[in-house]
Short mmCIF file of C-alpha atoms in Angstrom, two decimals:
data_model
loop_
_atom_site.label_atom_id
_atom_site.label_comp_id
_atom_site.label_asym_id
_atom_site.label_seq_id
_atom_site.Cartn_x
_atom_site.Cartn_y
_atom_site.Cartn_z
CA MET A 114 25.36 18.29 -10.16
CA GLY A 115 23.19 19.11 -13.15
CA MET A 116 20.61 17.11 -14.96
CA GLU A 117 20.10 17.05 -18.69
CA THR A 118 17.09 19.10 -19.74
CA ALA A 119 14.20 16.86 -20.67
CA ARG A 120 13.31 16.64 -24.34
CA THR A 121 9.73 16.76 -25.48
CA ILE A 122 8.48 13.70 -27.29
CA ASP A 123 5.89 14.58 -29.91
CA ASN A 124 3.61 11.60 -29.82
CA GLY A 125 0.73 13.30 -31.56
CA GLU A 126 -2.68 13.88 -30.07
CA ALA A 127 -4.86 10.89 -29.39
CA THR A 128 -8.19 10.97 -31.15
CA ASP A 129 -11.35 11.45 -29.16
CA SER A 130 -12.34 7.86 -29.85
CA HIS A 131 -9.01 6.59 -28.57
CA ASP A 132 -9.35 8.73 -25.45
CA ARG A 133 -12.83 7.40 -24.84
CA ALA A 134 -11.68 3.83 -25.37
CA ALA A 135 -8.77 4.30 -22.99
CA ALA A 136 -11.00 5.93 -20.40
CA LYS A 137 -13.32 2.94 -20.51
CA ARG A 138 -10.63 0.46 -19.59
CA ARG A 139 -11.74 -1.03 -16.31
CA ALA A 140 -9.65 -4.17 -16.02
CA ARG A 141 -9.17 -5.62 -12.54
CA GLY A 142 -6.07 -4.17 -11.03
CA ALA A 143 -6.91 -0.60 -12.01
CA CYS A 144 -6.98 1.89 -9.15
CA PRO A 145 -10.67 2.36 -8.34
CA ALA A 146 -10.91 6.13 -7.93
CA LEU A 147 -14.14 8.07 -7.54
CA ALA A 148 -14.54 8.40 -11.31
CA ALA A 149 -14.13 4.65 -11.85
CA PRO A 150 -15.20 2.53 -8.86
CA MET A 151 -14.38 -1.16 -9.03
CA PRO A 152 -17.06 -3.88 -8.82
CA THR A 153 -16.36 -6.34 -6.00
CA GLY A 154 -18.30 -9.05 -4.23
CA ASP A 155 -19.85 -6.52 -1.82
CA GLY A 156 -20.72 -3.79 -4.32
CA LEU A 157 -18.51 -1.03 -5.64
CA LEU A 158 -15.17 -0.14 -4.10
CA VAL A 159 -13.53 3.29 -4.20
CA ARG A 160 -9.85 3.75 -3.43
CA LEU A 161 -8.60 7.26 -2.87
CA ARG A 162 -5.55 9.09 -1.61
CA PRO A 163 -6.07 12.55 -0.12
CA ALA A 164 -3.51 15.13 -1.17
CA GLY A 165 -0.29 14.50 0.71
CA GLY A 166 -1.92 11.65 2.63
CA ALA A 167 -3.00 14.30 5.13
CA LEU A 168 -6.42 14.89 6.71
CA THR A 169 -7.83 16.76 9.67
CA LEU A 170 -9.67 14.62 12.19
CA PRO A 171 -13.06 16.19 11.26
CA GLN A 172 -12.34 15.41 7.60
CA LEU A 173 -11.62 11.73 8.25
CA ALA A 174 -14.67 11.53 10.54
CA ALA A 175 -16.84 13.04 7.78
CA LEU A 176 -15.45 10.53 5.30
CA ALA A 177 -16.20 7.67 7.70
CA ARG A 178 -19.78 8.86 8.19
CA SER A 179 -20.25 9.10 4.44
CA ALA A 180 -18.84 5.59 3.99
CA ALA A 181 -21.41 4.33 6.51
CA ALA A 182 -24.27 6.20 4.85
CA HIS A 183 -23.45 5.27 1.26
CA GLY A 184 -21.47 2.02 1.60
CA ASN A 185 -21.48 -0.94 3.94
CA GLY A 186 -19.70 0.75 6.82
CA ILE A 187 -16.30 -0.87 6.20
CA LEU A 188 -13.26 1.32 5.61
CA GLU A 189 -9.84 -0.08 4.80
CA ILE A 190 -6.32 1.32 4.79
CA THR A 191 -4.14 -0.37 2.19
CA ALA A 192 -0.53 -1.48 2.44
CA ARG A 193 0.46 1.72 0.63
CA GLY A 194 -1.57 3.96 2.96
CA ASN A 195 -4.57 4.61 0.72
CA LEU A 196 -8.21 4.58 1.83
CA GLN A 197 -10.77 2.10 0.52
CA ILE A 198 -14.53 2.49 0.92
CA ARG A 199 -16.56 -0.65 0.33
CA GLY A 200 -20.13 -1.63 -0.43
CA LEU A 201 -21.06 1.38 -2.56
CA ARG A 202 -23.76 1.32 -5.22
CA ALA A 203 -23.80 3.14 -8.54
CA GLU A 204 -26.28 5.70 -7.21
CA THR A 205 -24.32 6.38 -4.01
CA VAL A 206 -20.86 7.01 -5.48
CA ALA A 207 -21.83 10.55 -6.49
CA GLN A 208 -23.18 11.18 -2.99
CA LEU A 209 -19.88 10.03 -1.50
CA ALA A 210 -18.01 12.34 -3.89
CA ALA A 211 -20.22 15.26 -2.85
CA ASP A 212 -19.54 14.56 0.84
CA ILE A 213 -15.79 14.42 0.18
CA ASP A 214 -15.96 17.77 -1.57
CA ALA A 215 -18.09 19.29 1.20
CA ALA A 216 -15.54 18.16 3.79
CA GLY A 217 -12.81 20.03 1.93
CA ILE A 218 -10.87 16.86 1.16
CA SER A 219 -8.69 17.23 -1.92
CA VAL A 220 -8.21 14.06 -3.98
CA PRO A 221 -5.92 14.81 -6.94
CA GLU A 222 -6.73 13.11 -10.22
CA GLY A 223 -4.32 10.86 -12.06
CA PRO A 224 -1.74 8.47 -10.58
CA ALA A 225 -1.31 8.53 -6.82
CA ILE A 226 1.78 10.45 -5.71
CA GLU A 227 2.91 9.04 -2.39
CA LEU A 228 4.92 11.18 0.00
CA SER A 229 6.78 10.33 3.17
CA PRO A 230 3.94 10.30 5.74
CA LEU A 231 5.66 12.75 8.09
CA HIS A 232 6.65 15.12 5.30
CA GLY A 233 7.20 18.69 6.38
CA ILE A 234 7.16 17.93 10.13
CA ASP A 235 10.02 15.47 10.62
CA PRO A 236 13.19 17.30 11.72
CA GLU A 237 15.31 14.43 10.39
CA GLU A 238 13.85 14.71 6.91
CA VAL A 239 16.50 15.35 4.25
CA SER A 240 14.17 17.64 2.30
CA ASP A 241 10.42 18.24 2.12
CA PRO A 242 8.83 16.22 -0.72
CA ALA A 243 6.33 19.06 -1.25
CA ALA A 244 9.20 20.91 -2.97
CA VAL A 245 8.86 18.36 -5.77
CA GLU A 246 5.22 17.32 -5.57
CA LEU A 247 3.60 20.72 -6.07
CA PRO A 248 5.59 21.77 -9.16
CA LEU A 249 5.30 18.21 -10.49
CA ARG A 250 1.50 18.33 -10.34
CA ASN A 251 1.40 21.84 -11.78
CA ARG A 252 3.87 21.38 -14.62
CA LEU A 253 2.95 17.83 -15.57
CA GLN A 254 -0.81 18.13 -15.14
CA GLU A 255 -1.67 17.07 -18.69
CA GLN A 256 0.77 14.18 -18.71
CA LEU A 257 -0.48 12.89 -15.35
CA ALA A 258 -4.05 13.01 -16.65
CA SER A 259 -3.24 11.01 -19.80
CA PRO A 260 -5.56 8.00 -20.25
CA TRP A 261 -2.59 6.18 -21.81
CA LEU A 262 -0.80 5.83 -18.47
CA ALA A 263 -1.16 2.51 -16.68
CA PRO A 264 -3.97 2.64 -14.10
CA LYS A 265 -1.68 1.51 -11.29
CA LEU A 266 1.33 3.65 -12.21
CA SER A 267 3.01 4.62 -8.94
CA ILE A 268 5.09 7.66 -8.09
CA VAL A 269 6.91 8.00 -4.76
CA ILE A 270 8.55 11.17 -3.46
CA ASP A 271 10.69 10.25 -0.46
CA GLY A 272 12.08 13.02 1.69
CA GLY A 273 13.73 10.55 4.05
CA GLY A 274 13.52 10.98 7.81
CA VAL A 275 12.42 8.49 10.44
CA PHE A 276 9.65 7.05 8.25
CA GLY A 277 11.16 6.97 4.78
CA LEU A 278 9.69 5.08 1.83
CA SER A 279 12.71 3.06 0.73
CA ALA A 280 10.78 -0.21 1.20
CA LEU A 281 7.94 0.95 -1.05
CA SER A 282 8.26 -0.16 -4.67
CA ALA A 283 7.29 2.31 -7.39
CA ASP A 284 7.45 2.95 -11.11
CA ILE A 285 9.06 6.34 -10.49
CA ARG A 286 11.00 7.27 -7.35
CA VAL A 287 12.15 10.78 -6.46
CA VAL A 288 14.40 10.65 -3.41
CA ALA A 289 16.01 13.52 -1.49
CA VAL A 290 19.80 13.16 -1.33
CA SER A 291 20.42 16.64 0.12
CA GLN A 292 18.40 19.76 0.84
CA THR A 293 18.64 20.79 -2.80
CA GLN A 294 19.37 17.59 -4.73
CA TRP A 295 16.96 14.81 -5.75
CA LEU A 296 17.59 11.40 -7.27
CA VAL A 297 15.13 10.10 -9.87
CA ALA A 298 15.00 6.31 -10.30
CA ILE A 299 12.58 3.84 -11.87
CA ASN A 300 11.13 0.39 -11.33
CA GLY A 301 11.80 -0.79 -7.82
CA HIS A 302 12.27 0.09 -4.17
CA GLY A 303 15.11 2.02 -2.63
CA ALA A 304 17.72 -0.70 -3.12
CA THR A 305 16.66 -1.99 -6.54
CA ALA A 306 15.35 0.97 -8.56
CA THR A 307 17.48 2.11 -11.52
CA PRO A 308 18.83 5.68 -11.09
CA VAL A 309 18.37 7.81 -14.20
CA ALA A 310 19.03 11.39 -13.09
CA VAL A 311 20.03 13.57 -10.16
CA GLY A 312 19.67 17.31 -9.72
CA SER A 313 17.52 20.13 -8.40
CA ALA A 314 13.80 19.87 -7.70
CA GLU A 315 13.08 21.58 -11.01
CA ALA A 316 15.34 19.18 -12.89
CA ALA A 317 13.76 16.21 -11.11
CA VAL A 318 10.32 17.32 -12.29
CA SER A 319 11.66 17.55 -15.85
CA ALA A 320 13.05 14.03 -15.60
CA VAL A 321 9.72 12.67 -14.36
CA GLY A 322 8.03 14.39 -17.29
CA GLU A 323 10.45 12.68 -19.66
CA ILE A 324 9.68 9.28 -18.14
CA LEU A 325 5.94 9.88 -18.43
CA SER A 326 6.39 10.82 -22.08
CA LEU A 327 8.27 7.58 -22.69
CA LEU A 328 5.45 5.60 -21.10
CA VAL A 329 2.82 7.32 -23.23
CA MET A 330 4.93 6.67 -26.31
CA LEU A 331 5.17 2.96 -25.45
CA GLY A 332 1.41 2.63 -25.34
CA PRO A 333 -1.48 2.03 -22.94
CA GLY A 334 -0.71 0.20 -19.73
CA SER A 335 3.07 0.45 -20.04
CA ARG A 336 5.10 0.47 -16.83
CA THR A 337 8.66 1.65 -16.31
CA ARG A 338 9.85 -1.95 -16.35
CA ASP A 339 8.76 -2.01 -20.01
CA ILE A 340 11.12 0.78 -21.08
CA ASP A 341 13.95 -0.61 -23.19
CA PRO A 342 17.31 0.02 -21.48
CA ALA A 343 18.80 1.40 -24.69
CA LEU A 344 15.93 3.85 -25.05
CA LEU A 345 16.35 4.85 -21.42
CA ARG A 346 20.07 5.52 -21.88
CA ALA A 347 19.35 7.55 -25.01
CA HIS A 348 17.09 9.88 -23.05
CA PHE A 349 19.21 9.91 -19.88
CA PRO A 350 22.83 9.64 -21.06
CA ALA A 351 24.17 10.81 -17.70
CA MET A 352 22.63 7.86 -15.84
CA ALA A 353 25.77 5.79 -16.31
CA VAL A 354 27.82 8.14 -14.15
CA ILE A 355 25.37 8.72 -11.30
CA PRO A 356 27.21 7.80 -8.09
CA THR A 357 25.78 5.11 -5.82
CA ILE A 358 23.49 6.72 -3.30
CA GLN A 359 22.48 4.61 -0.31
CA SER A 360 18.79 4.73 0.53
CA ARG A 361 17.72 4.61 4.14
CA SER A 362 16.76 0.94 4.51
CA ALA A 363 15.30 1.01 8.02
CA ARG A 364 12.35 3.02 9.26
CA MET A 365 10.55 3.33 12.54
CA PRO A 366 7.54 1.05 13.02
CA LEU A 367 4.10 2.46 12.30
CA SER A 368 2.28 1.53 15.52
CA GLY A 369 3.24 3.13 18.81
CA LEU A 370 4.40 6.42 20.27
CA HIS A 371 7.36 7.94 18.47
CA PRO A 372 9.36 10.96 19.68
CA LEU A 373 10.71 13.21 16.94
CA ALA A 374 14.02 15.02 17.10
CA ASP A 375 12.37 18.34 17.99
CA GLY A 376 10.71 16.93 21.11
CA LYS A 377 7.27 16.47 19.53
CA THR A 378 5.66 13.05 19.30
CA VAL A 379 3.41 11.17 16.90
CA LEU A 380 1.21 8.19 17.71
CA GLY A 381 0.85 5.51 15.08
CA VAL A 382 -2.26 3.29 15.04
CA ARG A 383 -3.25 0.44 12.79
CA PRO A 384 -6.69 -1.13 12.46
CA ASP A 385 -6.59 -4.90 12.84
CA PHE A 386 -5.63 -6.32 9.43
CA GLY A 387 -6.09 -2.87 7.87
CA GLN A 388 -9.88 -2.83 8.19
CA THR A 389 -12.26 -0.99 10.52
CA ARG A 390 -15.94 -0.39 10.99
CA THR A 391 -16.65 3.28 10.43
CA SER A 392 -18.44 3.48 13.79
CA ASP A 393 -15.25 2.38 15.58
CA LEU A 394 -13.14 4.83 13.60
CA THR A 395 -15.41 7.81 14.28
CA ALA A 396 -15.48 6.98 18.00
CA LEU A 397 -11.68 6.86 18.16
CA LEU A 398 -11.37 10.08 16.17
CA ALA A 399 -13.78 11.87 18.50
CA LEU A 400 -11.71 10.90 21.53
CA ALA A 401 -8.44 11.89 19.86
CA ASP A 402 -9.92 15.20 18.74
CA ALA A 403 -11.09 15.97 22.27
CA ALA A 404 -7.63 15.01 23.58
CA GLY A 405 -5.93 17.57 21.34
CA ALA A 406 -4.86 15.69 18.22
CA THR A 407 -4.55 18.12 15.32
CA ALA A 408 -4.27 15.96 12.19
CA ILE A 409 -3.66 12.50 10.83
CA ARG A 410 -1.21 11.26 8.23
CA LEU A 411 -1.94 8.05 6.31
CA ALA A 412 1.06 5.72 6.18
CA PRO A 413 2.26 2.58 4.41
CA GLY A 414 1.58 -0.44 6.58
CA ARG A 415 -2.23 -0.04 6.75
CA GLY A 416 -2.42 2.69 9.38
CA PHE A 417 -1.97 6.34 10.20
CA PHE A 418 -0.26 8.75 12.59
CA PHE A 419 -2.02 11.08 15.02
CA LEU A 420 -0.25 14.43 15.17
CA GLY A 421 -0.39 16.91 18.02
CA LEU A 422 -1.45 14.67 20.89
CA PRO A 423 -0.23 16.00 24.25
CA ALA A 424 1.92 13.44 26.06
CA GLU A 425 -0.49 13.17 28.96
CA SER A 426 -3.32 12.16 26.59
CA VAL A 427 -1.46 9.34 24.84
CA PRO A 428 -2.12 6.47 27.33
CA ALA A 429 -5.89 7.05 27.17
CA ILE A 430 -5.86 7.12 23.35
CA GLU A 431 -3.74 3.97 23.23
CA ALA A 432 -6.25 2.18 25.45
CA ALA A 433 -9.19 3.49 23.42
CA ALA A 434 -7.52 2.41 20.19
CA ALA A 435 -7.22 -1.16 21.47
CA SER A 436 -10.88 -1.21 22.52
CA TYR A 437 -11.95 -0.12 19.03
CA GLY A 438 -9.85 -2.70 17.18
CA PHE A 439 -6.72 -0.64 16.54
CA SER A 440 -3.19 -1.51 17.56
CA ALA A 441 -1.11 1.29 19.03
CA GLN A 442 1.79 -0.97 20.03
CA SER A 443 4.70 -1.87 17.77
CA GLY A 444 5.71 -5.46 17.15
CA GLU A 445 2.19 -6.92 17.04
CA LYS A 446 2.14 -10.28 15.25
CA ALA A 447 -1.05 -9.23 13.43
CA GLU A 448 1.10 -6.84 11.39
CA HIS A 449 2.32 -9.88 9.47
CA ILE A 450 -1.14 -10.98 8.32
CA ALA A 451 -2.83 -9.50 5.26
CA ALA A 452 -6.54 -10.32 5.22
CA CYS A 453 -9.18 -9.28 2.70
CA ALA A 454 -12.73 -8.25 3.66
CA GLY A 455 -13.74 -11.92 3.80
CA ALA A 456 -17.16 -13.52 4.02
CA GLY A 457 -19.69 -11.14 5.51
CA GLY A 458 -17.86 -8.22 3.92
CA CYS A 459 -17.50 -9.53 0.37
CA GLY A 460 -19.85 -11.82 -1.52
CA SER A 461 -16.94 -13.45 -3.37
CA ALA A 462 -15.23 -14.71 -0.21
CA PHE A 463 -15.55 -18.30 1.03
CA PHE A 464 -14.48 -17.74 4.63
CA GLU A 465 -14.28 -15.09 7.35
CA THR A 466 -10.69 -14.01 7.00
CA ARG A 467 -10.31 -11.95 10.16
CA THR A 468 -11.92 -14.64 12.32
CA LEU A 469 -9.48 -17.20 10.95
CA ALA A 470 -6.60 -14.76 11.40
CA ARG A 471 -7.31 -14.45 15.10
CA ARG A 472 -7.58 -18.24 15.48
CA ILE A 473 -4.23 -18.70 13.73
CA LEU A 474 -2.57 -16.08 15.91
CA ALA A 475 -3.81 -17.90 18.99
CA ALA A 476 -2.98 -21.40 17.76
CA ALA A 477 0.36 -20.80 16.02
CA PRO A 478 2.00 -17.59 17.28
CA ASP A 479 5.50 -18.91 16.59
CA LEU A 480 4.86 -18.72 12.85
CA PHE A 481 5.08 -14.96 13.06
CA ASP A 482 8.70 -14.09 13.70
CA GLY A 483 8.63 -11.19 11.24
CA SER A 484 10.23 -13.10 8.37
CA LEU A 485 7.10 -13.80 6.34
CA MET A 486 3.65 -12.49 5.53
CA LEU A 487 0.55 -14.66 5.82
CA HIS A 488 -2.08 -13.76 3.22
CA LEU A 489 -5.65 -14.81 3.97
CA SER A 490 -7.62 -14.42 0.75
CA GLY A 491 -11.32 -15.19 0.72
CA CYS A 492 -11.13 -16.06 -2.97
CA ALA A 493 -8.58 -16.37 -5.75
CA LYS A 494 -8.61 -12.64 -6.59
CA GLY A 495 -6.04 -11.89 -3.89
CA CYS A 496 -7.15 -8.30 -3.25
CA ALA A 497 -5.38 -7.86 0.09
CA HIS A 498 -1.82 -8.71 -0.94
CA PRO A 499 -0.56 -8.59 -4.54
CA ARG A 500 2.85 -10.09 -3.80
CA PRO A 501 4.00 -13.65 -3.03
CA ALA A 502 3.39 -14.80 0.53
CA LEU A 503 2.36 -17.82 2.56
CA THR A 504 -1.20 -17.79 1.27
CA LEU A 505 -4.49 -19.41 2.22
CA THR A 506 -7.07 -19.04 -0.54
CA GLY A 507 -10.73 -19.84 0.10
CA THR A 508 -12.50 -22.18 -2.32
CA SER A 509 -15.90 -23.84 -2.48
CA GLU A 510 -14.30 -26.99 -1.06
CA GLY A 511 -12.03 -25.51 1.60
CA TYR A 512 -8.61 -23.87 1.39
CA ASP A 513 -5.71 -23.82 -1.02
CA ILE A 514 -2.31 -23.44 0.63
CA ILE A 515 0.39 -21.71 -1.41
CA LEU A 516 3.72 -21.66 0.39
CA ASN A 517 5.15 -18.71 -1.50
CA GLY A 518 2.86 -17.27 -4.11
CA LEU A 519 -0.31 -15.43 -5.03
CA ALA A 520 -3.88 -16.36 -4.17
CA MET A 521 -4.55 -17.46 -7.75
CA ASP A 522 -1.47 -19.69 -8.01
CA ARG A 523 -1.56 -23.48 -8.16
CA PRO A 524 -1.80 -24.72 -4.55
CA ASP A 525 0.91 -26.75 -2.87
CA GLU A 526 -1.80 -28.47 -0.86
CA ARG A 527 -5.59 -28.44 -0.53
CA ILE A 528 -7.27 -28.62 2.88
CA ALA A 529 -10.91 -29.36 3.59
CA GLY A 530 -12.66 -26.47 5.29
CA GLY A 531 -13.15 -28.10 8.68
CA ARG A 532 -9.48 -29.14 8.94
CA ILE A 533 -7.80 -25.76 8.43
CA ASP A 534 -7.07 -25.09 12.13
CA PHE A 535 -5.57 -28.56 12.50
CA ALA A 536 -3.50 -28.05 9.33
CA ILE A 537 -2.09 -24.69 10.49
CA GLU A 538 -1.18 -26.09 13.91
CA ARG A 539 0.50 -29.07 12.24
CA LEU A 540 2.42 -26.74 9.90
CA ALA A 541 3.58 -24.62 12.83
CA ARG A 542 4.76 -27.70 14.77
CA PHE A 543 6.49 -29.06 11.69
CA ILE A 544 8.40 -25.82 11.22
CA GLU A 545 9.32 -25.63 14.90
CA ASP A 546 10.55 -29.25 14.91
CA ASN A 547 12.67 -28.73 11.79
CA ARG A 548 13.91 -25.19 12.29
CA GLY A 549 17.66 -24.85 12.56
CA ALA A 550 19.39 -22.73 15.16
CA GLY A 551 18.75 -19.08 14.34
CA GLU A 552 16.70 -20.00 11.27
CA SER A 553 13.65 -17.88 10.47
CA THR A 554 10.20 -19.23 9.62
CA ALA A 555 10.54 -18.08 6.01
CA ALA A 556 13.99 -19.66 5.60
CA CYS A 557 12.78 -22.92 7.13
CA LEU A 558 9.75 -23.08 4.81
CA LYS A 559 11.97 -22.45 1.81
CA ARG A 560 14.45 -25.14 2.85
CA LEU A 561 11.77 -27.75 3.57
CA GLY A 562 10.03 -27.07 0.27
CA ALA A 563 6.55 -27.84 -0.94
CA THR A 564 7.03 -31.60 -0.92
CA GLY A 565 8.11 -31.80 2.70
CA VAL A 566 5.42 -29.43 3.91
CA ALA A 567 2.68 -31.20 1.97
CA LYS A 568 3.79 -34.52 3.45
CA ALA A 569 3.64 -33.08 6.96
CA LEU A 570 0.15 -31.68 6.38
CA ARG A 571 -1.13 -35.09 5.28
CA GLN A 572 0.18 -36.92 8.33
CA GLY A 573 -1.97 -37.87 11.25
#
């Protein structure tokens, strides 16, 4: 099936002054790359994605050592599988960049292009995303570098397989539908994105270029959701006849040992709440390296896969991971808590998020049936989880509870600081007492509503 050749949109060249003005945009929410670190409560933060999400163990160890030397020794893995280095200062960012270069770590400029984490090694993969990523970067280099693109523009190339990216939302999705055919869709995850074109890898790259041109034409900060449907149909007239293509909706869990179809295995590990001390990470990497691991792949879900571990070495690495604050077992309840750096790691935070997370897990384990995410945000910025969730936001007076929203939203209830453990236990008991047969925590919360929950929290 062919794809209409992309047309070039002549938008004119931006003036130097416009380019400089666009380059200076540093609004919160922009991706804090090496060239534009983001100020936070604990200094500057750099977020980066190595090419292909792939690193050797010595490379990640070198990055961790540099983060300890030039930052505050905290390294995070985001929900989308990117790395964050915290506590940097203006004079140390360049030193970090030099260490990254010396380690041979490639960090492409422009919007992050996220690939299936097991790309190229998963026998069940429909097609290798590298077949699209490399020509896309080469042919669309100038467009990807445009300062007029939104800072958080996201591009996903999903080759399928046992760890596909159908659950990951993106502005632009390129999804393998056969060994030679790729679907291009915009604005959503695998089930909700709007298909615009289908064809060869070369045609898919052309379609992505067309979408980028539309975004530049619409103006700075535009996202694919801002493209007028009529304009989209004018540029992709064949989109109306693209057949429905089912995306793989399930994927294997991140944590744990996973056999692949060719008999090889990968071990997924996840630092508690997506955050680790660099000393713990380097110790784990040293053990895995000595045990025979050959590489790591960053993955959505705040963790990464070890590749190449011999089967006889896995139990020892699993035990070591647990001792260093990493989970190597699937189904951990902590996977359903998103926690920011918190007090002690960020000067803006009003409470120690990870300490509270552990207390909540111990006091109210039944809350975590997999149906909802608990977001512990040290302040109203909500850095750890940008989507609605059951949220506790730290304030100067205690905690704001938002039943289904963002950290900055109007609270459904306010709790004094010393009463938060009592309030969470009461909420958990209230849900358990009112949960219907087979009803999930999330469904029960939704049914009971803010009024009922607030009333329960005020009792006793």
